[in-house]
XYZ file of C-alpha atoms in Angstrom:
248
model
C -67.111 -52.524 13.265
C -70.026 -54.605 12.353
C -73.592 -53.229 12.493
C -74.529 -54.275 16.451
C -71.467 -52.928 17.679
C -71.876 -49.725 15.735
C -75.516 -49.992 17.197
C -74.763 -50.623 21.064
C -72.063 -47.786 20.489
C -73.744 -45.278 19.004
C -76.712 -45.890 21.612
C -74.202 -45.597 24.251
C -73.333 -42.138 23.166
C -76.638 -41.066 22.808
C -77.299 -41.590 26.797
C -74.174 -40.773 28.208
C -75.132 -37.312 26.890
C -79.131 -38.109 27.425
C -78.727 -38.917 30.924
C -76.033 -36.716 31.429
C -77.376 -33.491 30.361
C -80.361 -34.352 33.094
C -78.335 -35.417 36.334
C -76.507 -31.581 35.499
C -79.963 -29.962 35.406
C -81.946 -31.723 38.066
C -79.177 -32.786 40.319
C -77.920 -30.807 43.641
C -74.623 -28.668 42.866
C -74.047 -29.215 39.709
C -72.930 -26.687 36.909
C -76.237 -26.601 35.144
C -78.648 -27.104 38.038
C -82.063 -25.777 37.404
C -80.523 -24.266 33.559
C -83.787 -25.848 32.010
C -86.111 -27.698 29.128
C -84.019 -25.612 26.510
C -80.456 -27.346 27.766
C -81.933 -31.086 28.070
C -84.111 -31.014 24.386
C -80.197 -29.760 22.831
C -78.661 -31.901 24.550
C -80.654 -34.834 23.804
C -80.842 -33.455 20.009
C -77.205 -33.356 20.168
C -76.486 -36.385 21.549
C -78.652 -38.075 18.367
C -76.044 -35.941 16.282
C -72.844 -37.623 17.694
C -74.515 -41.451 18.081
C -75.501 -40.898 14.116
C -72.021 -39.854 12.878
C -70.234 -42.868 15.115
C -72.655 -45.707 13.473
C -74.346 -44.374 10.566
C -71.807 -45.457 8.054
C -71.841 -49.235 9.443
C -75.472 -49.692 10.989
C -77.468 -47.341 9.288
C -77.543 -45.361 12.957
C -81.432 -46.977 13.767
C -80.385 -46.481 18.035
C -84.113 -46.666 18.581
C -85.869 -50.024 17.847
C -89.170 -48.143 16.395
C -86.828 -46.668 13.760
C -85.827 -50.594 12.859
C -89.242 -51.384 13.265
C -90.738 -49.056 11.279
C -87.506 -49.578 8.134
C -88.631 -53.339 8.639
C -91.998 -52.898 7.984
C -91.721 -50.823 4.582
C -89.065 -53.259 3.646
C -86.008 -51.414 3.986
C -84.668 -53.423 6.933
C -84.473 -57.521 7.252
C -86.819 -58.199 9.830
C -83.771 -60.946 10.426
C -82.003 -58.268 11.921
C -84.298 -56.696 14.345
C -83.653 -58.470 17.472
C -79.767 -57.853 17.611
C -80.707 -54.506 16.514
C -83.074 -54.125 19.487
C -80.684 -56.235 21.767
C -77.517 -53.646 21.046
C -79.534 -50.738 21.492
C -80.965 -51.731 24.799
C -77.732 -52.788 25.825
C -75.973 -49.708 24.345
C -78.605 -47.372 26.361
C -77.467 -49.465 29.758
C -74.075 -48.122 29.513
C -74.850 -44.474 28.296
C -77.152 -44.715 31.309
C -73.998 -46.485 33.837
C -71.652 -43.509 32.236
C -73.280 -41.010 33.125
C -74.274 -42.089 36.570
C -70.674 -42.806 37.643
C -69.867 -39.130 36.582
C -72.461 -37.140 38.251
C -72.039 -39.838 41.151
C -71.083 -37.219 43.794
C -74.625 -35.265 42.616
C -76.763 -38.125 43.211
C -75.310 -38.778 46.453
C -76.384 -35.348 47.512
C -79.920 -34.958 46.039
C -82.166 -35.855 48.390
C -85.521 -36.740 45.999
C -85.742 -40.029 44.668
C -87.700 -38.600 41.339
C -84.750 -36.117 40.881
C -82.576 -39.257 40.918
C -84.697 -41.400 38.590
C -85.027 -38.446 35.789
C -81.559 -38.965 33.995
C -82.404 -42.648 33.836
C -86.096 -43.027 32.350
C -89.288 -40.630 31.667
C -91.859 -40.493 33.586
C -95.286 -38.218 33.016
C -95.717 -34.961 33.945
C -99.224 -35.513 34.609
C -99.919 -39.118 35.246
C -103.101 -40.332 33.172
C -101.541 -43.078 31.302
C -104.210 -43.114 27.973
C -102.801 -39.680 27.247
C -99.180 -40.427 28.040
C -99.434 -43.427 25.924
C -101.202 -41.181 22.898
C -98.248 -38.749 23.345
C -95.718 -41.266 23.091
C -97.200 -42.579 20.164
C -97.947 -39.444 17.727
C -93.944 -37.909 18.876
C -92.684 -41.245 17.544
C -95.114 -41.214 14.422
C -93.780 -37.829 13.825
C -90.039 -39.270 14.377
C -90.434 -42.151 12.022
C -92.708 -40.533 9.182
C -90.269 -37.694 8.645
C -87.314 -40.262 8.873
C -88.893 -42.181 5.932
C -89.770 -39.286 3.967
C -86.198 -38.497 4.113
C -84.698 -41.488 3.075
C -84.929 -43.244 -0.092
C -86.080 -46.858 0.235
C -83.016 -48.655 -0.212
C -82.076 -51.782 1.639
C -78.641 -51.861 1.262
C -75.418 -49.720 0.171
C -74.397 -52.403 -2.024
C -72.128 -53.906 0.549
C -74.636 -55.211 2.853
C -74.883 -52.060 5.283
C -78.408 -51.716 6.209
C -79.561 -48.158 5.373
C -81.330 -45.891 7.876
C -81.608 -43.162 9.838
C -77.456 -42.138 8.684
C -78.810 -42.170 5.349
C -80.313 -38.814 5.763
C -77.314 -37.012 7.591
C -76.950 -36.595 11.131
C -77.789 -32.845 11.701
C -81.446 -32.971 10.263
C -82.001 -35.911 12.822
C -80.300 -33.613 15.611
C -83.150 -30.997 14.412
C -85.886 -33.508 13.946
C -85.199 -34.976 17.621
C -84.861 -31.002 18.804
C -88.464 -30.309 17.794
C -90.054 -33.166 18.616
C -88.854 -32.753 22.537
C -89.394 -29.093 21.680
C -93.151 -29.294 20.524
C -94.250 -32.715 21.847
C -92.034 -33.520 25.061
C -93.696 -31.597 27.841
C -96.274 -33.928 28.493
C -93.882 -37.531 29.055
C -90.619 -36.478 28.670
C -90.510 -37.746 24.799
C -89.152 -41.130 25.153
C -89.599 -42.005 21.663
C -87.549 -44.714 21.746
C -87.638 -47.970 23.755
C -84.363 -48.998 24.272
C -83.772 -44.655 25.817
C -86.060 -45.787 28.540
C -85.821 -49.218 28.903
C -81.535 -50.130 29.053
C -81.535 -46.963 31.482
C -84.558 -47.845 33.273
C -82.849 -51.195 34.301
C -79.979 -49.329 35.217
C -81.918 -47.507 38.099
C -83.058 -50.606 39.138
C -79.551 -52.446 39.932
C -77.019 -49.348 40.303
C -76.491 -48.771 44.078
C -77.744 -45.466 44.218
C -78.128 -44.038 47.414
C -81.877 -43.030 48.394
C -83.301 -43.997 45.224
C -86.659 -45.208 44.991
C -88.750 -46.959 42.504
C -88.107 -47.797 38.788
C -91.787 -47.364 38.350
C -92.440 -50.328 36.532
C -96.258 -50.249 36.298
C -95.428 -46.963 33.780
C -92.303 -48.210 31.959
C -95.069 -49.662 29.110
C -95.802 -46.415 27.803
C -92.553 -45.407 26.519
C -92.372 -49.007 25.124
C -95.410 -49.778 23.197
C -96.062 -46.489 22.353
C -93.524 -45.376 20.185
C -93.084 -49.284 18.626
C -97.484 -48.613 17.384
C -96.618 -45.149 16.383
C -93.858 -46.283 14.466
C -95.823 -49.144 12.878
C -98.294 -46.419 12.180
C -96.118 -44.495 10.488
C -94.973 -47.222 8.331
C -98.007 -48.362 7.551
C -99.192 -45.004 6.320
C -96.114 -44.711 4.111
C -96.765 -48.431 2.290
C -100.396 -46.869 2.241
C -99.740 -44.038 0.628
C -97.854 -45.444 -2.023
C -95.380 -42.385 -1.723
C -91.414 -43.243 -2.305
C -89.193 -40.795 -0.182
C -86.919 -38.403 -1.425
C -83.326 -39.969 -2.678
């Protein structure tokens, strides 16, 4: 398994049980209907868990493009590598998304609000002022990134070529890291944190034939883009700043 299939595949995991554990909480009828904030921030957490231990030992398990942005800007990550990186994660997130909307089909067939149908797909503000959504979005993926590198020694290979990243620290202190960031910081946007989380599945709302959907909401899907790429690049920066080296 080279690194962009570990990538796509371990992204894929991550939001068939993203997007999964929100069509069983929002949707009509299901099994967890209306079973809460608690469920989805596990869930999510433990759906980082499971994409970590399928790809960290061949990718580094980045399945976010700020955490290979922010590994490529303190020089533990070829900047060569970022776009098929980026490219397998978005495209990884697209079938998590497609998985888990073909299993809670019957659900979203049922639920009558188009917003209940969007939410297992991409986040969208629980108050809509976009300078703070963006500032949220930005500090919960500073906070993602500057643990991650304060975790992980700066090494850019195994000796065998494997770019090192976020598997380098162990997959259950990401599942934790995740877990309080969506915890602590997710109320306000829904804690994308991660571009290719909003973006593969946001495109996936847009061309699945979901009945009664509405909108992708476009004019919003910046937000959870740019902001966690700056607040990973702020991280990163503050790391080179600081002169610190992380813990081996």
């Amino acid at each position: 398994m080279n690194v962009y299939i570990a990538e796509f595949i371990g992204t894929a995991l991550l939001l068939a049980m993203g997007s999964g554990v929100v069509a069983n909480v929002v949707l009509n009828q299901t099994k967890g209907q209306n079973s809460g904030w608690i469920v989805i921030t596990t869930a999510w957490a433990l759906g980082v868990f499971i994409g970590v231990v399928v790809a960290g030992p061949h990718s580094g398990a980045h399945l976010n493009p700020a955490v290979s942005l922010a590994l490529a800007v303190v020089g533990d990550f070829g900047w060569e590598l970022l776009p098929g990186y980026v490219l397998a994660q978005v495209l990884g997130a697209m079938l998590g998304a497609g998985v888990a909307y073909l299993i809670y089909k019957d659900h979203f067939d049922i639920t009558e609000d188009p917003g209940l149908k969007f939410a297992p797909f991409g986040t969208a503000p629980a108050i809509r002022n976009l300078s703070s959504n963006f500032i949220s979005e930005v500090v919960g993926t500073f906070v993602l990134i500057i643990v991650i590198l304060y975790s992980t020694g700066p090494v850019i290979d195994d000796g065998n070529g494997t770019p090192i990243g976020l598997g380098s620290i162990g997959a259950l202190p990401v599942a934790f890291l995740v877990w309080v960031i969506g915890l602590s910081l997710g109320g306000t946007t829904g804690y994308a944190i991660n571009p290719a989380r909003d973006l593969g599945p946001r495109f996936m709302h847009q061309l699945l034939p979901i009945k009664g959907k509405g909108g992708s909401d476009w004019s919003y899907s910046w937000v959870p883009i740019v902001g966690p790429l700056l607040g990973a690049a702020l991280a990163g920066g503050l790391f080179l700043l600081l002169g610190n080296t992380a813990a081996t």
